[in-house]
Amino acid sequence: MAELAQVLRHVPGIPDPNVLADAASRDDAAVYRIAPDRALVVTVDFFTPIVNDAAAWGAIAAANALSDVYAMGGRPFLALNLVGWPRDRLPMELLGEVMDGAARVMREAGCLTLGGHSIDDPEPKFGMVVVGEVHPDRLLTNAGARPGDLLVLTKPLGTGILATALKREVITDAEMAPAIALMTTLNASAARAALAHGVTAATDVTGFGLIGHLGNIVASSGVGARIDVTRVPTIPGALELTTQDVVPDGTRRNLASVAVEWSDDVSSAERLLCADAQTSGGLLLAVPPDRVRGLIDALLEARTPASRVIGEITAEPGVIRVSRGSGIL
Ligand code: CO
Ligand code: CO
């Protein structure tokens, strides 16, 4: 949900003590308390095709929409489909494949899809509204990170670069397959591990890239951060693609708009990777140092695609530093 944060400032702020997260807090989903021990987590995400296989696109869209509920520590239970479809140009059977892909992921998540809405649209679009629930005391947000906390990332970066390479036919569908597997992997077990091991702040890494979403944690928590770029997990081939100028526009925008103090020895390929706009990326978690071993062990046991400490939270408010082998650990 957070992707539209800048535009959503036009949504009037509503003074209601039951609003636990909304557009103003730059969190991943809106959270509303409906009882002392229950809050609803509500999010919506949709986008144009990023892969050639219809079912894979549906599965990615579903995993991506669910992710904002997991990033808040919530358990998704209801979903609705959002569809824009060029009915004169593309067969409805193909839309059926998109929905089947999404339904498979929703089943895996234990989340019911109860309906949806479609419009005729010259460009196909697909996504979902997802409703989840969370105990108000167990909410994971961007706020709460403290100096000294370590930063852990649960999926490698590079899906935006690979999707652009696929669109430009620089890579094949077979070469895209590892990125599709990552994008359809649920953040459910990563979120469970986060909740069990004292995580102080969490978000999923999507359109604003690692540095953009880290920027939200830094801003909301009133802290700074250091990233060791040599520890950032990367999809094989992504760095090389940036040197061939295969870079999504959103990634360039992120790099230009997020204030980062780059160390001179961080290459432009590495900077683009840190800014790469992800779809259905992993969770970025802040965890106290004395809890990190337990968190990493839980992530390894859950076989999350990555389970790597990539940096730490610092006491310099608003300052993000990215360097190489900075001896954080
Ligand atoms: Co979102
Ligand atoms: Co998000």
Short mmCIF file of C-alpha atoms and ligand atoms in Angstrom, two decimals:
data_model
loop_
_atom_site.label_atom_id
_atom_site.label_comp_id
_atom_site.label_asym_id
_atom_site.label_seq_id
_atom_site.Cartn_x
_atom_site.Cartn_y
_atom_site.Cartn_z
CA MET A 1 0.00 0.00 0.00
CA ALA A 2 2.80 2.39 0.87
CA GLU A 3 3.78 2.91 -2.76
CA LEU A 4 1.32 5.79 -3.12
CA ALA A 5 2.29 7.47 0.13
CA GLN A 6 3.12 10.79 -1.49
CA VAL A 7 -0.18 11.04 -3.32
CA LEU A 8 -2.18 9.68 -0.40
CA ARG A 9 -1.37 12.79 1.61
CA HIS A 10 -4.49 14.13 -0.07
CA VAL A 11 -6.50 11.62 1.95
CA PRO A 12 -7.80 13.65 4.90
CA GLY A 13 -6.34 12.59 8.25
CA ILE A 14 -9.08 11.20 10.46
CA PRO A 15 -8.57 11.62 14.20
CA ASP A 16 -9.69 8.22 15.45
CA PRO A 17 -7.79 6.43 18.22
CA ASN A 18 -8.56 3.08 16.58
CA VAL A 19 -6.48 3.95 13.50
CA LEU A 20 -3.20 2.19 14.29
CA ALA A 21 -1.55 2.69 10.87
CA ASP A 22 -2.57 4.65 7.79
CA ALA A 23 -1.07 6.48 4.81
CA ALA A 24 0.49 9.07 7.13
CA SER A 25 2.65 6.48 8.91
CA ARG A 26 4.06 5.18 5.58
CA ASP A 27 3.28 1.65 6.69
CA ASP A 28 2.47 -1.24 4.39
CA ALA A 29 -1.22 -1.52 5.21
CA ALA A 30 -3.97 0.35 7.01
CA VAL A 31 -4.64 -1.06 10.48
CA TYR A 32 -7.88 -0.44 12.38
CA ARG A 33 -8.67 -1.71 15.89
CA ILE A 34 -12.15 -3.26 16.09
CA ALA A 35 -11.83 -4.70 19.61
CA PRO A 36 -9.23 -4.39 22.41
CA ASP A 37 -7.51 -7.56 21.18
CA ARG A 38 -8.24 -7.39 17.44
CA ALA A 39 -7.32 -5.10 14.57
CA LEU A 40 -8.06 -5.37 10.86
CA VAL A 41 -5.14 -5.07 8.42
CA VAL A 42 -6.32 -3.86 4.99
CA THR A 43 -4.25 -3.42 1.84
CA VAL A 44 -4.61 -3.24 -1.95
CA ASP A 45 -2.05 -3.78 -4.71
CA PHE A 46 -2.33 -4.22 -8.48
CA PHE A 47 -0.06 -3.85 -11.49
CA THR A 48 0.45 -4.56 -15.19
CA PRO A 49 2.01 -7.88 -16.36
CA ILE A 50 5.68 -8.27 -15.43
CA VAL A 51 6.16 -11.83 -16.75
CA ASN A 52 4.91 -13.65 -19.87
CA ASP A 53 3.14 -16.53 -18.12
CA ALA A 54 -0.41 -15.59 -17.07
CA ALA A 55 -0.60 -17.92 -14.07
CA ALA A 56 2.80 -16.76 -12.80
CA TRP A 57 1.66 -13.13 -13.07
CA GLY A 58 -1.46 -13.94 -11.01
CA ALA A 59 0.62 -15.79 -8.42
CA ILE A 60 3.10 -12.91 -8.13
CA ALA A 61 0.27 -10.38 -7.76
CA ALA A 62 -1.30 -12.48 -5.00
CA ALA A 63 1.95 -13.00 -3.07
CA ASN A 64 2.71 -9.29 -3.44
CA ALA A 65 -0.71 -8.23 -2.13
CA LEU A 66 -0.52 -10.65 0.81
CA SER A 67 2.94 -9.39 1.68
CA ASP A 68 1.72 -6.07 3.08
CA VAL A 69 -0.40 -7.96 5.62
CA TYR A 70 2.57 -10.13 6.64
CA ALA A 71 4.80 -7.06 6.86
CA MET A 72 2.46 -5.69 9.55
CA GLY A 73 2.57 -8.97 11.50
CA GLY A 74 -0.94 -9.85 10.37
CA ARG A 75 -2.66 -13.04 9.26
CA PRO A 76 -4.53 -12.62 5.95
CA PHE A 77 -7.96 -14.23 5.75
CA LEU A 78 -10.05 -12.52 3.00
CA ALA A 79 -9.25 -11.26 -0.49
CA LEU A 80 -10.96 -9.69 -3.52
CA ASN A 81 -9.65 -9.65 -7.09
CA LEU A 82 -9.13 -6.39 -9.00
CA VAL A 83 -9.06 -6.83 -12.77
CA GLY A 84 -8.55 -4.54 -15.76
CA TRP A 85 -8.85 -6.59 -18.95
CA PRO A 86 -8.90 -5.77 -22.70
CA ARG A 87 -11.83 -8.10 -23.46
CA ASP A 88 -11.72 -7.44 -27.22
CA ARG A 89 -8.02 -8.17 -27.50
CA LEU A 90 -7.23 -10.95 -25.00
CA PRO A 91 -9.19 -14.18 -24.42
CA MET A 92 -11.04 -14.57 -21.15
CA GLU A 93 -9.36 -18.00 -20.76
CA LEU A 94 -6.09 -16.17 -20.23
CA LEU A 95 -7.67 -14.15 -17.43
CA GLY A 96 -8.80 -17.49 -16.01
CA GLU A 97 -5.16 -18.58 -15.88
CA VAL A 98 -4.21 -15.35 -14.06
CA MET A 99 -6.93 -16.03 -11.47
CA ASP A 100 -5.90 -19.68 -11.12
CA GLY A 101 -2.33 -18.58 -10.37
CA ALA A 102 -3.58 -16.16 -7.75
CA ALA A 103 -5.95 -18.75 -6.26
CA ARG A 104 -3.09 -21.24 -5.81
CA VAL A 105 -1.12 -18.71 -3.74
CA MET A 106 -4.21 -17.70 -1.78
CA ARG A 107 -4.83 -21.36 -0.89
CA GLU A 108 -1.26 -21.70 0.29
CA ALA A 109 -1.79 -18.61 2.46
CA GLY A 110 -5.06 -19.94 3.87
CA CYS A 111 -6.77 -16.79 2.61
CA LEU A 112 -10.24 -16.93 1.02
CA THR A 113 -10.93 -15.04 -2.22
CA LEU A 114 -14.60 -14.08 -2.09
CA GLY A 115 -15.10 -11.97 -5.20
CA GLY A 116 -13.78 -8.91 -6.92
CA HIS A 117 -14.39 -6.37 -9.64
CA SER A 118 -13.34 -6.11 -13.28
CA ILE A 119 -13.40 -3.35 -15.87
CA ASP A 120 -12.64 -3.23 -19.58
CA ASP A 121 -9.14 -1.77 -19.83
CA PRO A 122 -6.80 -1.36 -22.82
CA GLU A 123 -3.90 -2.56 -20.66
CA PRO A 124 -4.30 -5.68 -18.47
CA LYS A 125 -4.05 -5.08 -14.75
CA PHE A 126 -4.42 -7.51 -11.90
CA GLY A 127 -4.18 -7.32 -8.14
CA MET A 128 -5.99 -7.88 -4.91
CA VAL A 129 -7.51 -6.33 -1.84
CA VAL A 130 -6.42 -8.35 1.18
CA VAL A 131 -7.89 -8.19 4.67
CA GLY A 132 -6.05 -9.68 7.61
CA GLU A 133 -6.06 -9.47 11.36
CA VAL A 134 -3.50 -8.80 14.04
CA HIS A 135 -3.44 -8.36 17.82
CA PRO A 136 -2.87 -4.61 18.31
CA ASP A 137 0.07 -5.39 20.66
CA ARG A 138 1.71 -7.63 18.04
CA LEU A 139 1.71 -5.11 15.20
CA LEU A 140 4.95 -4.78 13.21
CA THR A 141 5.49 -1.27 11.83
CA ASN A 142 8.20 1.00 10.41
CA ALA A 143 8.53 2.66 13.83
CA GLY A 144 10.33 1.04 16.75
CA ALA A 145 13.81 0.40 15.34
CA ARG A 146 16.54 1.37 17.84
CA PRO A 147 20.23 2.22 17.41
CA GLY A 148 22.25 -0.99 17.54
CA ASP A 149 19.47 -3.15 16.04
CA LEU A 150 20.68 -5.30 13.17
CA LEU A 151 18.97 -5.26 9.75
CA VAL A 152 18.00 -8.58 8.18
CA LEU A 153 16.70 -9.08 4.62
CA THR A 154 14.74 -12.24 3.72
CA LYS A 155 14.87 -12.24 -0.12
CA PRO A 156 17.65 -11.26 -2.54
CA LEU A 157 17.30 -8.04 -4.59
CA GLY A 158 17.06 -7.67 -8.35
CA THR A 159 13.51 -8.63 -9.41
CA GLY A 160 12.91 -5.20 -10.99
CA ILE A 161 16.08 -5.42 -13.06
CA LEU A 162 15.27 -8.98 -14.18
CA ALA A 163 11.67 -8.09 -15.09
CA THR A 164 12.97 -5.21 -17.23
CA ALA A 165 15.49 -7.56 -18.86
CA LEU A 166 12.66 -9.98 -19.68
CA LYS A 167 10.50 -7.20 -21.14
CA ARG A 168 13.41 -6.09 -23.36
CA GLU A 169 14.11 -9.74 -24.29
CA VAL A 170 17.63 -9.53 -22.87
CA ILE A 171 16.88 -12.69 -20.85
CA THR A 172 14.63 -15.69 -21.56
CA ASP A 173 11.64 -16.99 -19.64
CA ALA A 174 13.89 -19.77 -18.32
CA GLU A 175 16.37 -17.20 -17.02
CA MET A 176 13.48 -15.35 -15.34
CA ALA A 177 12.30 -18.50 -13.52
CA PRO A 178 14.40 -18.00 -10.35
CA ALA A 179 13.02 -14.46 -9.97
CA ILE A 180 9.46 -15.74 -10.45
CA ALA A 181 10.06 -18.35 -7.74
CA LEU A 182 11.21 -15.56 -5.40
CA MET A 183 8.25 -13.31 -6.20
CA THR A 184 5.73 -16.10 -5.59
CA THR A 185 7.31 -17.08 -2.27
CA LEU A 186 5.11 -15.91 0.59
CA ASN A 187 6.54 -13.74 3.35
CA ALA A 188 4.38 -15.68 5.83
CA SER A 189 7.12 -17.71 7.50
CA ALA A 190 9.48 -14.72 7.58
CA ALA A 191 6.78 -12.75 9.40
CA ARG A 192 6.21 -15.60 11.88
CA ALA A 193 9.93 -15.69 12.60
CA ALA A 194 9.94 -11.90 13.06
CA LEU A 195 7.09 -12.04 15.56
CA ALA A 196 8.72 -14.87 17.52
CA HIS A 197 12.15 -13.24 17.78
CA GLY A 198 11.69 -9.68 19.02
CA VAL A 199 11.78 -7.73 15.75
CA THR A 200 11.38 -4.00 16.49
CA ALA A 201 10.47 -2.74 12.98
CA ALA A 202 9.48 -4.42 9.72
CA THR A 203 8.48 -3.65 6.17
CA ASP A 204 8.48 -5.47 2.86
CA VAL A 205 10.85 -4.28 0.14
CA THR A 206 8.77 -3.35 -2.93
CA GLY A 207 8.54 -0.35 -5.26
CA PHE A 208 10.85 2.02 -3.37
CA GLY A 209 13.67 -0.51 -3.26
CA LEU A 210 15.83 -1.39 -0.26
CA ILE A 211 16.98 2.18 0.36
CA GLY A 212 13.47 3.64 -0.04
CA HIS A 213 11.83 1.24 2.37
CA LEU A 214 14.76 1.52 4.76
CA GLY A 215 14.19 5.28 4.49
CA ASN A 216 10.63 4.74 5.76
CA ILE A 217 11.92 2.78 8.78
CA VAL A 218 14.58 5.42 9.44
CA ALA A 219 12.05 8.27 9.21
CA SER A 220 9.34 6.58 11.27
CA SER A 221 11.75 5.34 13.95
CA GLY A 222 13.80 8.57 14.19
CA VAL A 223 17.06 6.70 13.63
CA GLY A 224 19.72 6.22 10.93
CA ALA A 225 21.11 3.11 9.24
CA ARG A 226 24.29 1.61 7.79
CA ILE A 227 24.26 -1.02 5.05
CA ASP A 228 27.26 -3.19 4.12
CA VAL A 229 26.69 -3.63 0.39
CA THR A 230 28.87 -6.76 0.31
CA ARG A 231 26.30 -8.50 2.54
CA VAL A 232 23.21 -7.61 0.47
CA PRO A 233 21.84 -10.79 -1.15
CA THR A 234 21.46 -10.45 -4.92
CA ILE A 235 19.79 -12.52 -7.64
CA PRO A 236 22.58 -13.89 -9.86
CA GLY A 237 22.97 -11.79 -13.02
CA ALA A 238 21.21 -8.67 -11.72
CA LEU A 239 24.38 -6.61 -11.15
CA GLU A 240 25.70 -7.47 -14.62
CA LEU A 241 22.40 -6.46 -16.25
CA THR A 242 22.65 -2.94 -14.80
CA THR A 243 26.01 -2.51 -16.55
CA GLN A 244 24.16 -3.24 -19.82
CA ASP A 245 21.83 -0.38 -18.90
CA VAL A 246 18.96 -2.75 -18.07
CA VAL A 247 17.42 -0.66 -15.30
CA PRO A 248 13.72 0.03 -14.57
CA ASP A 249 12.64 3.70 -14.51
CA GLY A 250 11.38 3.24 -10.96
CA THR A 251 14.81 2.06 -9.85
CA ARG A 252 16.45 5.17 -11.32
CA ARG A 253 13.82 7.35 -9.64
CA ASN A 254 14.49 5.66 -6.28
CA LEU A 255 18.24 6.17 -6.62
CA ALA A 256 17.71 9.85 -7.49
CA SER A 257 15.16 10.56 -4.76
CA VAL A 258 16.36 8.70 -1.66
CA ALA A 259 19.11 10.54 0.26
CA VAL A 260 21.96 8.09 0.85
CA GLU A 261 25.60 8.70 1.79
CA TRP A 262 27.34 6.32 -0.60
CA SER A 263 30.90 5.34 0.10
CA ASP A 264 33.12 6.00 -2.97
CA ASP A 265 33.92 2.32 -3.43
CA VAL A 266 30.24 1.31 -3.84
CA SER A 267 29.83 0.78 -7.60
CA SER A 268 27.01 2.28 -9.63
CA ALA A 269 25.74 -1.26 -10.27
CA GLU A 270 25.54 -1.84 -6.51
CA ARG A 271 23.79 1.50 -5.99
CA LEU A 272 21.18 0.60 -8.61
CA LEU A 273 20.67 -2.77 -6.95
CA CYS A 274 20.10 -1.12 -3.55
CA ALA A 275 17.52 1.15 -5.25
CA ASP A 276 15.94 -1.56 -7.41
CA ALA A 277 12.13 -1.41 -7.36
CA GLN A 278 11.07 -4.88 -6.22
CA THR A 279 7.83 -6.72 -6.76
CA SER A 280 6.88 -9.06 -3.91
CA GLY A 281 10.27 -8.55 -2.26
CA GLY A 282 11.37 -9.88 1.10
CA LEU A 283 10.92 -8.48 4.57
CA LEU A 284 13.40 -5.96 5.95
CA LEU A 285 13.59 -6.53 9.70
CA ALA A 286 15.28 -4.62 12.54
CA VAL A 287 16.19 -6.90 15.44
CA PRO A 288 18.14 -6.34 18.67
CA PRO A 289 21.62 -7.93 18.51
CA ASP A 290 20.86 -10.38 21.33
CA ARG A 291 17.88 -11.74 19.36
CA VAL A 292 19.49 -11.95 15.92
CA ARG A 293 20.80 -15.53 16.25
CA GLY A 294 17.31 -16.81 17.08
CA LEU A 295 15.80 -14.86 14.17
CA ILE A 296 18.35 -16.11 11.64
CA ASP A 297 17.96 -19.70 12.85
CA ALA A 298 14.17 -19.42 12.47
CA LEU A 299 14.52 -17.95 8.96
CA LEU A 300 16.92 -20.74 7.98
CA GLU A 301 14.55 -23.35 9.34
CA ALA A 302 11.67 -21.75 7.38
CA ARG A 303 13.91 -21.79 4.27
CA THR A 304 13.32 -18.13 3.46
CA PRO A 305 15.15 -17.22 0.24
CA ALA A 306 17.66 -15.13 2.22
CA SER A 307 18.40 -14.79 5.94
CA ARG A 308 21.25 -12.36 6.00
CA VAL A 309 22.27 -9.48 8.29
CA ILE A 310 22.95 -6.59 5.88
CA GLY A 311 23.51 -3.68 8.22
CA GLU A 312 22.51 -1.96 11.42
CA ILE A 313 20.45 0.86 12.82
CA THR A 314 22.43 3.91 13.97
CA ALA A 315 21.73 6.95 16.13
CA GLU A 316 22.10 9.52 13.29
CA PRO A 317 18.49 10.52 12.57
CA GLY A 318 17.60 10.29 8.89
CA VAL A 319 21.09 9.33 7.68
CA ILE A 320 21.52 6.17 5.56
CA ARG A 321 25.12 5.17 4.83
CA VAL A 322 26.01 2.44 2.36
CA SER A 323 29.58 1.21 2.32
CA ARG A 324 31.62 -1.85 1.50
CA GLY A 325 32.73 -4.32 4.19
CA SER A 326 32.26 -1.71 6.89
CA GLY A 327 32.95 -4.19 9.68
CA ILE A 328 29.43 -4.08 11.04
CA LEU A 329 29.63 -7.69 12.16
CO CO B 1 1.92 -2.46 -1.16
CO CO B 2 4.70 -2.97 1.47
#
